[in-house]
XYZ file of C-alpha atoms in Angstrom:
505
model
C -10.420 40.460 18.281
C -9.875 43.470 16.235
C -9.388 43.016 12.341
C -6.622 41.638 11.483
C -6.026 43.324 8.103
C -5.816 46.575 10.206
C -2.812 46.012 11.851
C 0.382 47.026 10.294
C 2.752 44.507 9.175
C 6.865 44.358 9.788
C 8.541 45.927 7.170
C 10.071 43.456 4.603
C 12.345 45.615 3.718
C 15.053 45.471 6.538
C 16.846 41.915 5.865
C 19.356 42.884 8.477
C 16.968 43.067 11.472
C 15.219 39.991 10.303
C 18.889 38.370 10.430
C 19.342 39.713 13.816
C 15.991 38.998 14.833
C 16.730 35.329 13.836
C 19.994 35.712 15.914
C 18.254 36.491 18.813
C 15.593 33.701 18.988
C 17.978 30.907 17.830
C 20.505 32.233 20.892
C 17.669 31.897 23.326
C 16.639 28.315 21.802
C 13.135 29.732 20.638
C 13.063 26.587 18.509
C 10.620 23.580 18.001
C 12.397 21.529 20.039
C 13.099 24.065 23.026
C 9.376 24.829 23.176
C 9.087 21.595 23.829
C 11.474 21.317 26.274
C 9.991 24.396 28.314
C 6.636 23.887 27.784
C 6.466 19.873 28.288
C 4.575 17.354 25.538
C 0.950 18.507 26.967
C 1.147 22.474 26.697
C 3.366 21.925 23.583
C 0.327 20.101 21.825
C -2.261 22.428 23.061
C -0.794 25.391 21.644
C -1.041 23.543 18.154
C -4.729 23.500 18.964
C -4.954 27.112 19.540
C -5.198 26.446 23.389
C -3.112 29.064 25.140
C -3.813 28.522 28.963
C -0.960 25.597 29.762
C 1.765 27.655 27.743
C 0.913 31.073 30.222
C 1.136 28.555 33.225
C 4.790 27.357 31.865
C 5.985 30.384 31.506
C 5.464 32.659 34.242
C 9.539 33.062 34.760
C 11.609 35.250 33.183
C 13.855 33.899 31.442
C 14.775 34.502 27.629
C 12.547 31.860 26.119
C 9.709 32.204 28.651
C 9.853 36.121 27.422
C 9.881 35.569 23.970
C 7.204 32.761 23.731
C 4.808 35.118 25.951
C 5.505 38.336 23.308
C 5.737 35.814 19.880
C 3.260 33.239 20.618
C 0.809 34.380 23.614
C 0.664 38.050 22.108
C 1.221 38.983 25.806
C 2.124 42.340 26.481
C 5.907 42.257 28.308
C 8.036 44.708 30.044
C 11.129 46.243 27.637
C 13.751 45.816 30.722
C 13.234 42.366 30.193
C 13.054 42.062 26.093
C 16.297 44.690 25.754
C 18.245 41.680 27.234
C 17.047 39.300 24.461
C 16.280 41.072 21.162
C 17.753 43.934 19.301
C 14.702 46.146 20.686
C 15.078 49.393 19.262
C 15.597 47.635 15.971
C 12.572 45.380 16.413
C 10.652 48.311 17.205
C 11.514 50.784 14.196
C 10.678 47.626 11.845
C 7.735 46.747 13.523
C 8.192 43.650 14.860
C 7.244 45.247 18.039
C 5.316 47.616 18.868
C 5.006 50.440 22.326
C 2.158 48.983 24.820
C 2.153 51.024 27.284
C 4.508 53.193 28.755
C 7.395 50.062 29.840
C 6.033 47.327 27.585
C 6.911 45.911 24.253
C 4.124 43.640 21.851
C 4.766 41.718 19.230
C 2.701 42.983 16.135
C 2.864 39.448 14.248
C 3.031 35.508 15.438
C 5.957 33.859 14.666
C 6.134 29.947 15.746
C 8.888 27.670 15.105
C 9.440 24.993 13.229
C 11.534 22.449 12.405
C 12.886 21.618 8.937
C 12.862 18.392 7.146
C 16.703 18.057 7.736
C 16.504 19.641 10.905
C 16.275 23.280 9.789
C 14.996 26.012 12.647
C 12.130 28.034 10.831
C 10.265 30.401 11.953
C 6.348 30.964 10.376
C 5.245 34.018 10.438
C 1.283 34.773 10.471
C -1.235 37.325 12.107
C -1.847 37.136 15.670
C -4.333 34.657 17.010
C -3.680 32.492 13.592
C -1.031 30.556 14.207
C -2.996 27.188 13.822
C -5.617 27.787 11.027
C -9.299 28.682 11.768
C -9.202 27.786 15.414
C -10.950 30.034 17.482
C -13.155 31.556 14.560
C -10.825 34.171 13.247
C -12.501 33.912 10.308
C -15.260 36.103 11.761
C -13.506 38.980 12.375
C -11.145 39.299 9.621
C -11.598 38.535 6.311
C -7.986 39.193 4.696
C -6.245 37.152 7.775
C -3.029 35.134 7.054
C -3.084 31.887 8.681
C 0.381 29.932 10.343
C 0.703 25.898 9.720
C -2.397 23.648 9.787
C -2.564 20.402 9.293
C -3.356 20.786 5.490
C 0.002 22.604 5.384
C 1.745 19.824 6.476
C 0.092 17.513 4.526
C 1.206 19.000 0.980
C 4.454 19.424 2.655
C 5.023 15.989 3.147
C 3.270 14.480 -0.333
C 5.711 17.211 -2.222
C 8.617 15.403 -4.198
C 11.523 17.212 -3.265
C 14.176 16.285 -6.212
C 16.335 19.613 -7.345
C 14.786 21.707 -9.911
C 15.469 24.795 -11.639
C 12.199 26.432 -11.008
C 8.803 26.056 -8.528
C 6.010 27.321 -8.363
C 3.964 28.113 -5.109
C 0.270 28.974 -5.815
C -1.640 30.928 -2.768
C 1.348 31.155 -1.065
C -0.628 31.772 2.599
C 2.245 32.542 5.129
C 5.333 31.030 2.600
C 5.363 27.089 4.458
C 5.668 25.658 0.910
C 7.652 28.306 -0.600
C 9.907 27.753 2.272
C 10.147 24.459 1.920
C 10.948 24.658 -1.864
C 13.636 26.839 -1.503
C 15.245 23.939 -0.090
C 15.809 22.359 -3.428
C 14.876 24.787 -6.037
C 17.365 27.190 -8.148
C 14.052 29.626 -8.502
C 11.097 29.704 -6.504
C 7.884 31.993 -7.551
C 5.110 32.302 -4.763
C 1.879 33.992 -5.745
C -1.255 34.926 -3.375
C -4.182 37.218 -4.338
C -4.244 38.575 -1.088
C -1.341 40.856 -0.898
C -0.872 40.593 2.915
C 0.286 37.214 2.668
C 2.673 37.890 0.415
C 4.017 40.617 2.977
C 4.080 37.877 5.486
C 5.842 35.512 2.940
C 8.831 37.426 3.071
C 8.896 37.741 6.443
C 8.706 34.157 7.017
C 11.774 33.603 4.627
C 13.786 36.143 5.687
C 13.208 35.344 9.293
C 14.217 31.686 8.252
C 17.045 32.573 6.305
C 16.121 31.072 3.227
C 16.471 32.990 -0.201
C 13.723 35.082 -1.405
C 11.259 34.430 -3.236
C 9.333 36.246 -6.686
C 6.322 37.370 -4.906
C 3.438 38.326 -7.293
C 0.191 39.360 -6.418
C -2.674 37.422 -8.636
C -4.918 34.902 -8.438
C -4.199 30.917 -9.522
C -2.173 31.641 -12.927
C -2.856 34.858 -13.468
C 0.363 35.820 -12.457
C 2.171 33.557 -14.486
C 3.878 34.909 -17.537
C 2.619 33.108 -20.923
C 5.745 31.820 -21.592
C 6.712 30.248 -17.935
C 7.246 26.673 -17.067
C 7.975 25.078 -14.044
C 9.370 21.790 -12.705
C 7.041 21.789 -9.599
C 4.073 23.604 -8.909
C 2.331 23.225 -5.202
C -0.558 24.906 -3.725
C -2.782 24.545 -0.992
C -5.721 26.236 -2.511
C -8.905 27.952 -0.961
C -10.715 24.696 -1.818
C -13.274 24.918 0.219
C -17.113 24.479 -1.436
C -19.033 27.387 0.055
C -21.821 29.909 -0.833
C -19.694 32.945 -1.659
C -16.397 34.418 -0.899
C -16.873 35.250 2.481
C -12.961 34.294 3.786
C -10.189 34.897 1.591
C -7.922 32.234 3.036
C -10.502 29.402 2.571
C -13.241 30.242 0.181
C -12.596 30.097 -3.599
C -14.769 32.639 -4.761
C -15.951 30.317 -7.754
C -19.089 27.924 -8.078
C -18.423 24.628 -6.468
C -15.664 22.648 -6.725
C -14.567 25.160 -9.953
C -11.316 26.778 -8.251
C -9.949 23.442 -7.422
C -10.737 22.126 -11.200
C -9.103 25.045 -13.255
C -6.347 25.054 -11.034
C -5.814 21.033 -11.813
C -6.587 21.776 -15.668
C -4.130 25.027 -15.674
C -1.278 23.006 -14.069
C -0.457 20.951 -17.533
C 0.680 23.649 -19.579
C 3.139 25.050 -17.518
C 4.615 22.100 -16.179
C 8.331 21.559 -17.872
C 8.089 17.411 -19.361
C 8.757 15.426 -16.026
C 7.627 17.895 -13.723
C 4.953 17.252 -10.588
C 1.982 19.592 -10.034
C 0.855 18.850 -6.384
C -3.044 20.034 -4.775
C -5.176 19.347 -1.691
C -8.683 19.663 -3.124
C -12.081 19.321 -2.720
C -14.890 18.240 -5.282
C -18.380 17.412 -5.080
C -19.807 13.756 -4.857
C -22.764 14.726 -7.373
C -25.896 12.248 -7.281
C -25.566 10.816 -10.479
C -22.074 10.573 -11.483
C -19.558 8.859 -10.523
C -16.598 11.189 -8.376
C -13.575 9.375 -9.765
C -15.318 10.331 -13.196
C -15.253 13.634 -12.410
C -11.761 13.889 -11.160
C -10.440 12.227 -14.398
C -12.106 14.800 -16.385
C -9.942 17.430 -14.739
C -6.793 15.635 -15.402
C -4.863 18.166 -18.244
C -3.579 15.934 -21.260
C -0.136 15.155 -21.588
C -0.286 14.354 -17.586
C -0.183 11.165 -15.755
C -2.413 11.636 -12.389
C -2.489 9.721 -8.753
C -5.751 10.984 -6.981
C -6.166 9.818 -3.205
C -9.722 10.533 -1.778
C -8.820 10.716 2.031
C -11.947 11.586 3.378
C -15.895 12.099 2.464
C -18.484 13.945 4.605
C -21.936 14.235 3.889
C -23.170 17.850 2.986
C -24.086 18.379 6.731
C -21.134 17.352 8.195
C -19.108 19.556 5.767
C -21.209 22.629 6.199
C -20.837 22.277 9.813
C -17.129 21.739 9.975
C -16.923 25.018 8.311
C -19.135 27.067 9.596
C -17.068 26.317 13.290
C -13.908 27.137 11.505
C -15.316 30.513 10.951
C -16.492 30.851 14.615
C -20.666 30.941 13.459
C -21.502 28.361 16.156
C -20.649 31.213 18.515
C -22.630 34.020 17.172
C -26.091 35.232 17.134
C -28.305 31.784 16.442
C -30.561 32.945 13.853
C -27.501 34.344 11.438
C -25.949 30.981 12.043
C -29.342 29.108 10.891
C -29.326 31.286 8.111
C -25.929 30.935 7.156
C -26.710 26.955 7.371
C -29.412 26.951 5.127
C -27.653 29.326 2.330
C -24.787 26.381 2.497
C -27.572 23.579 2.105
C -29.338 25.195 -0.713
C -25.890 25.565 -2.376
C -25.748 22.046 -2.379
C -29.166 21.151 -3.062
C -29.128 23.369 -6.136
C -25.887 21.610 -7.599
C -27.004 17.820 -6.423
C -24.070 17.425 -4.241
C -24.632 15.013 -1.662
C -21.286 14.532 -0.131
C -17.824 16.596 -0.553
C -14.239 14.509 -0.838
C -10.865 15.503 0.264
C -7.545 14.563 -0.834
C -4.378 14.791 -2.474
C -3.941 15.708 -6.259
C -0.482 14.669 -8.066
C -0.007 15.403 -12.139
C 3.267 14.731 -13.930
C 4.046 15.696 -17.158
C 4.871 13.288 -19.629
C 3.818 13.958 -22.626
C 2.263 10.383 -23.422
C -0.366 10.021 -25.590
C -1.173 7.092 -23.190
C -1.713 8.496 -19.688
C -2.106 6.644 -16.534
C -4.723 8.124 -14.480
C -5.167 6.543 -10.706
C -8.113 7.691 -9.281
C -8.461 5.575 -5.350
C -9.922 5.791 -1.853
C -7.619 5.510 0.901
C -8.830 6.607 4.036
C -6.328 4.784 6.226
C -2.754 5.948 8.053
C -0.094 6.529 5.814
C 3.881 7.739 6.937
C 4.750 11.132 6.616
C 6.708 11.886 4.295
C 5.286 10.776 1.449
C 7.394 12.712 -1.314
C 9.326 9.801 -2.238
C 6.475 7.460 -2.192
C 4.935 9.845 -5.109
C 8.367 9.908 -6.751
C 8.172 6.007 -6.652
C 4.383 5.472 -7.889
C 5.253 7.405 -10.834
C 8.296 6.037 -11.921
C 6.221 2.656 -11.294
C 3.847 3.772 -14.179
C 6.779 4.039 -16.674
C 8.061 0.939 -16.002
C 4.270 -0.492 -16.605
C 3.729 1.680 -19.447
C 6.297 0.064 -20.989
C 6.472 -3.224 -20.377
C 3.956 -5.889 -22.355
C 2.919 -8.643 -20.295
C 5.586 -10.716 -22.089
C 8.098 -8.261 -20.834
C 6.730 -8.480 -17.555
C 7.629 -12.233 -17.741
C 10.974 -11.804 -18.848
C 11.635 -9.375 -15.862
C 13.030 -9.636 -12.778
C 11.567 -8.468 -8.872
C 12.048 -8.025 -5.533
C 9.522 -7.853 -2.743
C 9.562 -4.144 -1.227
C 10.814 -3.558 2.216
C 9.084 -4.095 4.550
C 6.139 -5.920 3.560
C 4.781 -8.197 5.460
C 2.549 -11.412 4.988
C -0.962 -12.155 6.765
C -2.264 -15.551 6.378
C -6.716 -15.187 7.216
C -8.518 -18.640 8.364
C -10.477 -20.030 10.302
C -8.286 -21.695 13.647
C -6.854 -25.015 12.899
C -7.934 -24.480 8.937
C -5.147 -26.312 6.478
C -5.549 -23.345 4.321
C -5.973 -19.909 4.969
C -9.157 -18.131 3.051
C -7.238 -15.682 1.959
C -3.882 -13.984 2.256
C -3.051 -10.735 2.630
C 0.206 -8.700 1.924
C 0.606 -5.505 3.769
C 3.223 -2.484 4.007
C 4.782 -1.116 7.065
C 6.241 1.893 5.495
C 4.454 4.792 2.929
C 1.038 4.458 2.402
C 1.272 1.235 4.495
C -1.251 -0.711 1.720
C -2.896 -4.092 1.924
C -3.957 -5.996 -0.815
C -5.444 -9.694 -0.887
C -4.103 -12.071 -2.655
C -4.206 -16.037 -3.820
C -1.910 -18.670 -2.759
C -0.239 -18.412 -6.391
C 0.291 -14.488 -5.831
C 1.840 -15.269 -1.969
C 3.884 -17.572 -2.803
C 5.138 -15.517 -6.218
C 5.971 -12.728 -4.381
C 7.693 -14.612 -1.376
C 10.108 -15.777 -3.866
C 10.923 -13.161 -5.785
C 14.468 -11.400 -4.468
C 15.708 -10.406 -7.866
C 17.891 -13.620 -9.365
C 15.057 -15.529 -11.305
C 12.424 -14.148 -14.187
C 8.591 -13.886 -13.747
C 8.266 -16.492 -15.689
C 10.747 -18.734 -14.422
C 9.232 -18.430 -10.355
C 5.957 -19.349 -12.237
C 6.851 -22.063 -14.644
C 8.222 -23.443 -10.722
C 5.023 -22.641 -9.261
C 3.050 -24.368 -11.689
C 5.649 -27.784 -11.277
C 5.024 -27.576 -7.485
C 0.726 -27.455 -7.679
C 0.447 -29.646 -10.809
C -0.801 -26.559 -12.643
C -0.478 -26.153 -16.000
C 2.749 -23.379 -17.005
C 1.137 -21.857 -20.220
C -2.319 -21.232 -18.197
C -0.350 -20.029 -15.154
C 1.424 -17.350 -17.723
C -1.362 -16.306 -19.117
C -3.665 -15.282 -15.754
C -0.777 -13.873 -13.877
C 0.760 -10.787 -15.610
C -2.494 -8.632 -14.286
C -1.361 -9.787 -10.845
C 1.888 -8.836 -10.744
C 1.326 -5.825 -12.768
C -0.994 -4.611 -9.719
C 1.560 -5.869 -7.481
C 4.449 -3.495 -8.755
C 1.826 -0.360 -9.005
C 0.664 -0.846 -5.831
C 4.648 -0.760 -4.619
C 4.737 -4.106 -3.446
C 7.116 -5.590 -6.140
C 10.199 -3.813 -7.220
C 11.545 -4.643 -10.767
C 15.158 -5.811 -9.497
C-alpha cells in the first residue's frame, strides 16, 4: 500500500458539498442498516474485520449502493457514467472526495463507512483508505501518520461515556472524530485535539459529512492544547496507550516510557474537570513484579476525584508484544526484523519488571471531597453495551454511601434493582443451599455471593420498610439476636447498593 500520509485529503473547507455529499449517500440508503441489507449478516461482519472478498461478490450490480460501497468502502476504481447518476461528481471531484483514475473512472480518495447513531442517527466515519477497522491488515507498516475508522476500542469508550447535557467536552486524540461526534450529541461546546494534524483534517470531515456541528480542532498533544484557564464537564479519549519500545505508530504508540502517557493523562484530567464532571480513558499499565497494579492505578487517581477502574483484560508480556506486533503487520515481513523487533519489546519489559500489561476502562469525577472513593476491580466478564448510565449510576451510588453512616443506612429504605435474579448453589436434594448467589441481567451483569441473611434481606426489600425494620424481622424469624444482626449487616448492604444491586427507594 502506498503511504497513507501522502495522499491528499478532501478539503474541509466546502460544507456545502459535504451536505450534498451526505444527500447523496442517505438517498441511495448507503447506511448501516442498508449495508446490511445488500450485503447479508456474513459479508456485513467480514468487512468489520477488514475482509473485503464477500462485499466485491455482493456487489457486482450496478445499482446506486452497490456503486458507492465499491468506490467508499472497497476503494475500487468505478466508471463516472455510473457515479454521475448518484453523487454530485464534478463537485466531489473539485473537493477531493474523488479523484480521476483513468480516463472514465472515478476513486474515492478517503473511506467513509456508516454508522448508526445511538438514537438512530446515520453517520458517516471518515478515515484513510484500507483503515476503516483499526490495524487490520498491518497498515501500520506502511504509514506511520495513518488515521484509523471505528475499532472496537472506539466503541467501547463510546458506550462507557455518560451522555448527560453539558456546556463543554473535551475530546483528547480525537483519531477520525467517533467521540467528538458522539459528544456533539449532548454538548453546547465540543473541543477535539490530536497531535497528528491529519486526523484533525479527517475530524471535520467526519462531522460535516454527518451533519453534526463543528468542532474546535487544535493541534497538540494530551493538554497541551488546553488553555490554562479551561474546564470541562466531560473529557474522553481513547489514547495511544499502547506500552511499546518507541514511537514507531502515531495512532497507537505513546511516545513516553511505559505506561507514562496513560498516567499523566489520568493525573492531568482533575484540574480541568468543572466539580461534577466525568473524565473517561481506555488505558493500559504495567503489572510490575513487586507491586501491586490496583496500587498503582490509585496512585494516578488526581485529588479532588472519585475513580471506578475496571481491569478487563491481562496478557502476559508475550502475548501483548505479539498482539501488537500483528497489528502492525511484522508477522508478515522479513523474519529476522520481526525477531528483532520482538526482542527490543521484551527487553523493554524486562528492563522495567513488567510481567504482564492490563486493559480497561478509566472513569474520574470531580467532586471535590476530601474523602474520595476510589474502586479499583477486575471484571473480565460480558457486560451490556451501553454502559453510560451504569457509570452515571455507580457514582451517584458513592454519594449516597459517602454520606450515609451505617445508622443511616438502617434508617433507609431499598429496593432490589431490576432485574436481578437469585441462584440458590447445593448439592441435589441438600435442605440448604451452600451458598447463594445474586446476579444481574442488565449493565455489568454482576454476581455476588451472599448468606441466607443477605438473600433473604434483599428479597424483601421493595421500598415500604427500613433496613432495620426487614432485619429486626429477620432476626424474629431465625431466633437471632436484633442488636447483633444490626451490627454485622450495614457492610453487607453497603456492598449491596455499590455493587447496584440495592436501590435506596
Amino acid at each position: 500500500m502506498s503511504n497513507a500520509t501522502q495522499s491528499p485529503l478532501p478539503s474541509a473547507g466546502h460544507p456545502d458539498v459535504a451536505a450534498r455529499l451526505r444527500e447523496a449517500l442517505l438517498a441511495a440508503s448507503f447506511t448501516a442498516d442498508g449495508l446490511l441489507d445488500l450485503l447479508g449478516a456474513p459479508a456485513y461482519a467480514a468487512l468489520a474485520r477488514s475482509e473485503t472478498v464477500p462485499a466485491l461478490r455482493a456487489t457486482r450490480g450496478d445499482t446506486p449502493l452497490e456503486t458507492l460501497v465499491r468506490l467508499f468502502l472497497l476503494q475500487q476504481p468505478v466508471p463516472h457514467a455510473r457515479v454521475e447518476h448518484v453523487l454530485p461528481v464534478h463537485a466531489c471531484v473539485e473537493t477531493g472526495w474523488l479523484t480521476r483514475a483513468g480516463e472514465d473512472d472515478v476513486a474515492a480518495t478517503v473511506d467513509v463507512r456508516p454508522f448508526g447513531g445511538p438514537d438512530g442517527e446515520d453517520w458517516f466515519i471518515v478515515s484513510d483508505q484500507g483503515c476503516a477497522v483499526g490495524g487490520a491488515g498491518g497498515i501500520g507498516s506502511s504509514a506511520e501518520g495513518v488515521v484509523l475508522g471505528v475499532g472496537g476500542a472506539s466503541t467501547t469508550l463510546a458506550g462507557i461515556t455518560v451522555r448527560t447535557p453539558v456546556s463543554a467536552a473535551l475530546d483528547l486524540g480525537t483519531g477520525s472524530g467517533i467521540q467528538a461526534l458522539h459528544a456533539a450529541r449532548h454538548a453546547t461546546r465540543v473541543t477535539a485535539t490530536d497531535l497528528n494534524p491529519r486526523a484533525l483534517h479527517i475530524t471535520a470531515l467526519t462531522l460535516a459529512l454527518s451533519g453534526a456541528p463543528a468542532a474546535d480542532l487544535r493541534e497538540g498533544s494530551l493538554f497541551e492544547p488546553v488553555r490554562d484557564d479551561e474546564t470541562f464537564d466531560l473529557i474522553v479519549s481513547n489514547p495511544p496507550f499502547v506500552i511499546s519500545p518507541g514511537a514507531r505508530l502515531t495512532y497507537r504508540d505513546g511516545g513516553m516510557g511505559g505506561d507514562d502517557l496513560c498516567r499523566s493523562l489520568v493525573q492531568g484530567a482533575g484540574e480541568r474537570l468543572n466539580v461534577g464532571g466525568f473524565a473517561q480513558f481506555l488505558a493500559n499499565w504495567q503489572h510490575v513484579e513487586g507491586e501491586d497494579w490496583q496500587d498503582r492505578l490509585r496512585s494516578w487517581v488526581p485529588r479532588g476525584c472519585d475513580a471506578w477502574i475496571v481491569q478487563r483484560e491481562v496478557q502476559d508480556i508475550t502475548q501483548y508484544a505479539e498482539l501488537w506486533l500483528r497489528d502492525a503487520g511484522d508477522h508478515q515481513g522479513d523474519p529476522a526484523e520481526y525477531r528483532a523487533r520482538y526482542d527490543a519489546w521484551l527487553d523493554e519489559f524486562e528492563a522495567r519488571k513488567v510481567k504482564a500489561v492490563g486493559f480497561g476502562w478509566i472513569t474520574l469525577r470531580r467532586t471535590g471531597s476530601d474523602e474520595p472513593t476510589i474502586t479499583v476491580e477486575e471484571w473480565p466478564h460480558p457486560v451490556e453495551q451501553p454502559l453510560g448510565d451504569t457509570v452515571r449510576a455507580h457514582f451517584e451510588r458513592v454519594d449516597y454511601l459517602r454520606g450515609h453512616d451505617d445508622a443511616a443506612l438502617l434508617a433507609a429504605n431499598f429496593r432490589l434493582a431490576a432485574e436481578v435474579v437469585q441462584e440458590q448453589v447445593g448439592l441435589p436434594g441438600a435442605e440448604d443451599p451452600e451458598h447463594v448467589v445474586l446476579r444481574q441481567n442488565r449493565g455489568m451483569r454482576r454476581a455476588t455471593k451472599v448468606d441466607t441473611i443477605g438473600a433473604g434481606f434483599a428479597g424483601v426489600c421493595d421500598g415500604s420498610l427500613s433496613a432495620g425494620r426487614i432485619l429486626d424481622a429477620i432476626a424474629q424469624l431465625v431466633g437471632e439476636d436484633p442488636v447483633l444482626l444490626r451490627d454485622r449487616t450495614p457492610a453487607q448492604i453497603r456492598l449491596l447498593v455499590e455493587q447496584g444491586f440495592l436501590e435506596p427507594a
